[in-house]
PDB file of C-alpha atoms in Angstrom:
ATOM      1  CA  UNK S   1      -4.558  36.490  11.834  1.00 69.00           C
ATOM      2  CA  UNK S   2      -6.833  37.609   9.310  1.00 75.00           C
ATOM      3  CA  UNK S   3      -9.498  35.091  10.381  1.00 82.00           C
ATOM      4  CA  UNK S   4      -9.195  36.760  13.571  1.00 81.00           C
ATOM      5  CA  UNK S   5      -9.941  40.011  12.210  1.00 84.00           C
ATOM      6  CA  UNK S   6     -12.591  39.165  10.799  1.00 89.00           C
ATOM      7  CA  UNK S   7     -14.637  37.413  12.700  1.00 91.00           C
ATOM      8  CA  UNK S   8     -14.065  40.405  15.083  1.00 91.00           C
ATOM      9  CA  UNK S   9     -15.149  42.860  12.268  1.00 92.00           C
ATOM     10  CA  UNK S  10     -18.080  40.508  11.943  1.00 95.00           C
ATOM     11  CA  UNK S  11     -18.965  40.491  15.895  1.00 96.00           C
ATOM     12  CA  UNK S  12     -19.080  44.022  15.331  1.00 97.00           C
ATOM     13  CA  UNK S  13     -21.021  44.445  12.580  1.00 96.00           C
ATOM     14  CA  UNK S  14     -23.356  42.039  14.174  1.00 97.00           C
ATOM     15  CA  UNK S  15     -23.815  44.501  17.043  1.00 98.00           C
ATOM     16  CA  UNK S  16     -24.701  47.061  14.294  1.00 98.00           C
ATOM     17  CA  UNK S  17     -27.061  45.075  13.327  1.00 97.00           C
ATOM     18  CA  UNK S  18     -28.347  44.436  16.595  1.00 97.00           C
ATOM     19  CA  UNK S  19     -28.057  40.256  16.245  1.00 97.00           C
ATOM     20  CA  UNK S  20     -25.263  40.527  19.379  1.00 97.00           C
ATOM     21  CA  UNK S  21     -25.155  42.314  22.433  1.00 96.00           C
ATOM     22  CA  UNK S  22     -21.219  43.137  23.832  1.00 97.00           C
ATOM     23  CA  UNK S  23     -20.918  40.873  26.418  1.00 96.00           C
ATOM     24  CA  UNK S  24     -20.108  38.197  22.941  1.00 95.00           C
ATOM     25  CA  UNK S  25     -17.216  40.028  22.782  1.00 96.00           C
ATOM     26  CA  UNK S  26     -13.871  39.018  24.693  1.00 94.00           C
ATOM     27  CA  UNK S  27     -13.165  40.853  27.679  1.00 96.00           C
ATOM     28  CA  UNK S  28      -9.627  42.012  26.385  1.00 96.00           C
ATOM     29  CA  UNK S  29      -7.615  45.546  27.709  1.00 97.00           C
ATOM     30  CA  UNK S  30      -5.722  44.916  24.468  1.00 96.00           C
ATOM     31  CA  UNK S  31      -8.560  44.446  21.774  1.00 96.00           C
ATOM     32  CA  UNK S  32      -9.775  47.709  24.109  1.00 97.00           C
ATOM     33  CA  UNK S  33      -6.982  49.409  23.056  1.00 98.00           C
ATOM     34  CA  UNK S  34      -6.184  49.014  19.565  1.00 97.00           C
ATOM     35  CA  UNK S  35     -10.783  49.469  18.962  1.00 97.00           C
ATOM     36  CA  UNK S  36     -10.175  52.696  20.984  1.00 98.00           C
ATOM     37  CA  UNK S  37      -7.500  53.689  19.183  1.00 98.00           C
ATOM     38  CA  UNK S  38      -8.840  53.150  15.403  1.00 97.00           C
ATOM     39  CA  UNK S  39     -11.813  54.885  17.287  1.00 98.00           C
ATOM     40  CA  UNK S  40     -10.052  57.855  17.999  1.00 98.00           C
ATOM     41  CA  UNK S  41      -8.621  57.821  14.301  1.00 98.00           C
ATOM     42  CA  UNK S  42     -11.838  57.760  12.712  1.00 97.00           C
ATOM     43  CA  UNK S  43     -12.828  60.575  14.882  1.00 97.00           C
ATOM     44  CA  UNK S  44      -9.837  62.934  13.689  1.00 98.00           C
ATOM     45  CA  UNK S  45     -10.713  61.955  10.234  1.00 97.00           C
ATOM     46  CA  UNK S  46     -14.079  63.145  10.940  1.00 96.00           C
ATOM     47  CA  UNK S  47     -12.960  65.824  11.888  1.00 96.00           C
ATOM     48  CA  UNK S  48     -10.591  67.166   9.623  1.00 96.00           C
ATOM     49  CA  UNK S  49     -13.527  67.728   6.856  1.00 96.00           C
ATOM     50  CA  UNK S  50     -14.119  70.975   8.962  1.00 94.00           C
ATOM     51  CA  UNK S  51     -11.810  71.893  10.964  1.00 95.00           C
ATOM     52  CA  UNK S  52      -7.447  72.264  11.139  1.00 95.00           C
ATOM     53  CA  UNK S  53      -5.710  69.413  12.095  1.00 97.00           C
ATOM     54  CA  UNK S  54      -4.410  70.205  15.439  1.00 97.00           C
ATOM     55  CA  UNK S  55      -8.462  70.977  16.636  1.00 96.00           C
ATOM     56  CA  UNK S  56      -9.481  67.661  14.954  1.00 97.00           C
ATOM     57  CA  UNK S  57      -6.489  65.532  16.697  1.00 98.00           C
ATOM     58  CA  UNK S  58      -8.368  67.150  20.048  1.00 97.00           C
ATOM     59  CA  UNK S  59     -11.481  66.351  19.292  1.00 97.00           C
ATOM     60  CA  UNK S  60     -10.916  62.784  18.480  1.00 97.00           C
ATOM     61  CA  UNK S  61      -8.976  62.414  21.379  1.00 98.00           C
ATOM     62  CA  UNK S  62     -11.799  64.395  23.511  1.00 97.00           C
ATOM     63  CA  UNK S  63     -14.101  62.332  21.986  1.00 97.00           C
ATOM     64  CA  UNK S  64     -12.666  58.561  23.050  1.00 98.00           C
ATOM     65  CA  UNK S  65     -12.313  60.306  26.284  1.00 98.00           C
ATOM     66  CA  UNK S  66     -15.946  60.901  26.609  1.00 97.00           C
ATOM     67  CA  UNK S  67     -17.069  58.123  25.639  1.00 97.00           C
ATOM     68  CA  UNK S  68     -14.972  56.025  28.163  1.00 97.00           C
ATOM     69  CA  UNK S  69     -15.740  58.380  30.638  1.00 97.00           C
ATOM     70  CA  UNK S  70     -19.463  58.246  30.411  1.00 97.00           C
ATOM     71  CA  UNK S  71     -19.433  54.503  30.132  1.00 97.00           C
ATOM     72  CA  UNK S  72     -17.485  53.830  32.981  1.00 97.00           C
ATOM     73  CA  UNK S  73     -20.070  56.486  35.089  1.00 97.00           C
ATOM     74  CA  UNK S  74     -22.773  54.913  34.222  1.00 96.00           C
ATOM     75  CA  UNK S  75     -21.432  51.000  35.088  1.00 97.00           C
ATOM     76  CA  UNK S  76     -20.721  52.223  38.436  1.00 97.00           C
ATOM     77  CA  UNK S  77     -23.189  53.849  38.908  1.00 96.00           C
ATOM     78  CA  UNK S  78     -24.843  50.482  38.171  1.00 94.00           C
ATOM     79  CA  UNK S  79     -22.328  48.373  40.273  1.00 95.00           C
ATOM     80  CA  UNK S  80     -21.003  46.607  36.867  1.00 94.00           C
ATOM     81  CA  UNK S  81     -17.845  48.162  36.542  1.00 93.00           C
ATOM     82  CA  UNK S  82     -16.726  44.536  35.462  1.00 95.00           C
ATOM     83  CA  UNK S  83     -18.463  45.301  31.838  1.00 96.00           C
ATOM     84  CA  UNK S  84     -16.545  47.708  31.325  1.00 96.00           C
ATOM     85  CA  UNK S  85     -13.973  46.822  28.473  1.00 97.00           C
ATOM     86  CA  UNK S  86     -16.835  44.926  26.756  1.00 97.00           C
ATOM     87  CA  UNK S  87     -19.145  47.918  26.499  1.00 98.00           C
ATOM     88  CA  UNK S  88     -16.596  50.053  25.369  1.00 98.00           C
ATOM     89  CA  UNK S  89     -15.061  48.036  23.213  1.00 98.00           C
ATOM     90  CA  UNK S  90     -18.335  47.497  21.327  1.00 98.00           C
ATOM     91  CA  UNK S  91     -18.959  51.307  21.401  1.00 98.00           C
ATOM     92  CA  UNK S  92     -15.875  52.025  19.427  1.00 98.00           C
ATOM     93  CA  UNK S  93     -16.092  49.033  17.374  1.00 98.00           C
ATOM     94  CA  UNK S  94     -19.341  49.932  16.084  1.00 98.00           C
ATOM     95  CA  UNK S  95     -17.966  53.476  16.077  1.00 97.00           C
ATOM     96  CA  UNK S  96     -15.702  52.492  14.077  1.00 97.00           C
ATOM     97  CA  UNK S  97     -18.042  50.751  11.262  1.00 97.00           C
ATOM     98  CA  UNK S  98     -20.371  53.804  11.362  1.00 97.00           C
ATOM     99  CA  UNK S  99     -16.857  56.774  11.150  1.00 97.00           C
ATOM    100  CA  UNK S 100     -16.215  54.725   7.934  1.00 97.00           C
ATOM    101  CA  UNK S 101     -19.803  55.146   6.440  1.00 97.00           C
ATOM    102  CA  UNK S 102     -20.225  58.513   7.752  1.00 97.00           C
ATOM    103  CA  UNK S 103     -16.651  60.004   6.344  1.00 97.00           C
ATOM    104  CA  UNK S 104     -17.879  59.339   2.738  1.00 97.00           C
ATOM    105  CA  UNK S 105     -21.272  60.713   3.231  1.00 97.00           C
ATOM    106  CA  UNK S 106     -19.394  63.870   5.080  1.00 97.00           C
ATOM    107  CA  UNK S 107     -17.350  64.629   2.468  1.00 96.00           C
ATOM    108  CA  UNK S 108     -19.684  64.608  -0.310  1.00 97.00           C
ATOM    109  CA  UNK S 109     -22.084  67.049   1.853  1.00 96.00           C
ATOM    110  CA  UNK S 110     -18.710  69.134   2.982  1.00 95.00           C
ATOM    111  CA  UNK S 111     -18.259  69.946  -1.514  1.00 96.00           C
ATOM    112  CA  UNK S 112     -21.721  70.023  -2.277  1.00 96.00           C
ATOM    113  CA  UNK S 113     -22.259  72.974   0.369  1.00 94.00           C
ATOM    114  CA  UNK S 114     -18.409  74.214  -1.061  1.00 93.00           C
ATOM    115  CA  UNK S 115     -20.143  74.360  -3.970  1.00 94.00           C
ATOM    116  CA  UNK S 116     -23.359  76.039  -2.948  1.00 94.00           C
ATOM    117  CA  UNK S 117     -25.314  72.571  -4.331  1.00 95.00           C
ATOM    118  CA  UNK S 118     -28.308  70.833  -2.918  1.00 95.00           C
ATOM    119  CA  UNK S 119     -27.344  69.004   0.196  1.00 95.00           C
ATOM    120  CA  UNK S 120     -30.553  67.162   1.017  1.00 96.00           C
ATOM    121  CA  UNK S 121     -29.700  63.444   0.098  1.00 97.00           C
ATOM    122  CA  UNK S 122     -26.257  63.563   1.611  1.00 96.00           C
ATOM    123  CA  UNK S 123     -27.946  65.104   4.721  1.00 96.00           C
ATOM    124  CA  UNK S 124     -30.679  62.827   5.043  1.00 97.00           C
ATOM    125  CA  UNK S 125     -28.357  59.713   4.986  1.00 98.00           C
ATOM    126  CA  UNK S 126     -26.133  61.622   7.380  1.00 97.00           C
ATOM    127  CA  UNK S 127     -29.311  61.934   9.718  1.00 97.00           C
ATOM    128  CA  UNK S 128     -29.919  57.853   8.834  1.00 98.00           C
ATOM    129  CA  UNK S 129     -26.638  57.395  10.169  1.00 97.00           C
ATOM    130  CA  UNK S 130     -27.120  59.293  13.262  1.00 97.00           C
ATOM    131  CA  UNK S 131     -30.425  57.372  13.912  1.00 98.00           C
ATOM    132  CA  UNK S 132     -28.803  54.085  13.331  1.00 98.00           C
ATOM    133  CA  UNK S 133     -26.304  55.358  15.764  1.00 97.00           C
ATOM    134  CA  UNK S 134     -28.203  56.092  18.265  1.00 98.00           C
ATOM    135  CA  UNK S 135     -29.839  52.571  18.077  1.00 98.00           C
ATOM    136  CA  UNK S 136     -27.089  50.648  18.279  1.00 98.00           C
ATOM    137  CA  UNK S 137     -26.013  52.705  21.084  1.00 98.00           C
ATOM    138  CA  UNK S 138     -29.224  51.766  22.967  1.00 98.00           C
ATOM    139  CA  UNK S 139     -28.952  48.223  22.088  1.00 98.00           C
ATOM    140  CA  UNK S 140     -25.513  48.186  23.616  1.00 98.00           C
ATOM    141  CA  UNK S 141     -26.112  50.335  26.592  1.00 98.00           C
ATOM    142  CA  UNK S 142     -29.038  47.801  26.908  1.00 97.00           C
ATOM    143  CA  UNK S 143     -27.382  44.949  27.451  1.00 97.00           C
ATOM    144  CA  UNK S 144     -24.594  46.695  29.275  1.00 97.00           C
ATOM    145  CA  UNK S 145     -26.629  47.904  32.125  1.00 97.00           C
ATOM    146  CA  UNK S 146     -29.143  44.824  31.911  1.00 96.00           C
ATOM    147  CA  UNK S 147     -31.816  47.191  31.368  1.00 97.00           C
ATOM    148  CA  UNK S 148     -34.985  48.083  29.375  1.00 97.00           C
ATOM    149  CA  UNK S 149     -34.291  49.190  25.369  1.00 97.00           C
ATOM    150  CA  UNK S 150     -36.232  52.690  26.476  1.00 97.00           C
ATOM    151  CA  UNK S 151     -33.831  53.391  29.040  1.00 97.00           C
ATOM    152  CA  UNK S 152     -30.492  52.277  26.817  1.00 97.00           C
ATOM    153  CA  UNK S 153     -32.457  54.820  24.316  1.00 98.00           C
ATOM    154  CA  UNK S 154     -32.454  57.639  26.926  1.00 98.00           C
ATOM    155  CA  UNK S 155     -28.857  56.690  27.687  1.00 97.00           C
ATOM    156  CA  UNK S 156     -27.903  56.979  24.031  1.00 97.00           C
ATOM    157  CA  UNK S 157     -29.055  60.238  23.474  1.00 98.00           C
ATOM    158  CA  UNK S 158     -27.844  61.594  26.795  1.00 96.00           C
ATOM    159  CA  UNK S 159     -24.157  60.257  25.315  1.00 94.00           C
ATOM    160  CA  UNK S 160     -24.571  62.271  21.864  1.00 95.00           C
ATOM    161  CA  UNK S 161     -25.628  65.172  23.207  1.00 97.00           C
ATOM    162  CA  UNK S 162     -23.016  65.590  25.881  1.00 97.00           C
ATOM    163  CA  UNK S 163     -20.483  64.004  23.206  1.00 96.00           C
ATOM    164  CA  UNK S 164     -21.662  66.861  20.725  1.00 94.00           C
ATOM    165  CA  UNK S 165     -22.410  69.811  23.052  1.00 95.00           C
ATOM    166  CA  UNK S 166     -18.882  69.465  24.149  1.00 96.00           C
ATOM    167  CA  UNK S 167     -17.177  69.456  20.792  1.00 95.00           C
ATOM    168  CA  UNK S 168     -19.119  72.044  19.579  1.00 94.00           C
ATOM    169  CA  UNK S 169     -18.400  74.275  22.699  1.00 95.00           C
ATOM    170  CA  UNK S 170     -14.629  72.940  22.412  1.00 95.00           C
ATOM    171  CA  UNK S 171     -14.106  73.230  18.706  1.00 93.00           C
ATOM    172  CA  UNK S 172     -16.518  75.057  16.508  1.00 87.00           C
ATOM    173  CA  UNK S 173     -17.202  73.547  12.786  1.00 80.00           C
ATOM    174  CA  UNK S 174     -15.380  76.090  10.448  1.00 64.00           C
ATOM    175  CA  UNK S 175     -17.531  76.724   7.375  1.00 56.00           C
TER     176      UNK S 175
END
């Protein structure tokens, strides 16, 4: 079981690091589920560094929605719907890799401004992270759409800013 694991963790750290594309991942509803899931957990504890509990459990949850939404639009829009549970589950995989470098980062820029400090090095790796983000998400959509790395690129940054104008319309960060 734990070899399982894994190698799965490794597949998706591998997409991180842009070495494999999602279609190396099994086309499984169930490893869909339980990525989505830990997805949508990451998200809430995301979340929670600024806002109440009951907003964050939304937003996560809006969040995975999203997500799934805007991938499945765009692979029909495409005529692939059949890459569906690969994309995704790469998208919250890697998600997942990048909520658990991100929540230390947030929380150390979430006291320093508490504490009226100097937030510049925990913002610029924030903004790292974000970058990275958005290249992985490119190198996904990529290979999801069987398309050009400029267009996946587009893509990407179509997804974050719908994914962010929406949370930030639907839950504003509490200072």
């Amino acid at each position: 079981m734990y070899t399982g694991i894994f190698t799965l963790l490794q597949a998706f750290f591998d997409i991180c690091r842009l070495r494999l594309g999602p279609q190396e991942l099994p086309a499984s509803p169930f490893l869909l589920a339980v990525t989505l899931l830990f997805y949508t957990v990451c998200g809430i504890g995301l979340a929670l560094i600024t806002i109440p509990p009951f907003q964050a459990t939304l937003s996560g949850i809006t969040e995975t929605i999203l997500v799934a939404l805007l991938t499945v639009v765009l692979l029909r829009v495409r005529s692939m719907p059949e890459r569906w549970i690969q994309s995704l589950t790469a998208l919250a995989g890697t998600g997942i890799i990048l909520s658990l470098i991100a929540l230390p980062l947030s929380l150390w820029l979430h006291e320093l401004r508490a504490a009226e400090a100097d937030i510049r090095v925990p913002g610029l790796l924030l903004f790292a992270l974000v970058v990275w983000n958005v290249v992985i998400m490119a190198h996904i959509l990529r290979h999801a759409l069987s398309t050009s790395f400029g267009i996946g690129l587009l893509l990407a940054v179509g997804y974050l800013w719908i994914i962010v104008s929406t949370l930030n319309a639907l839950f504003p960060v509490m200072v």
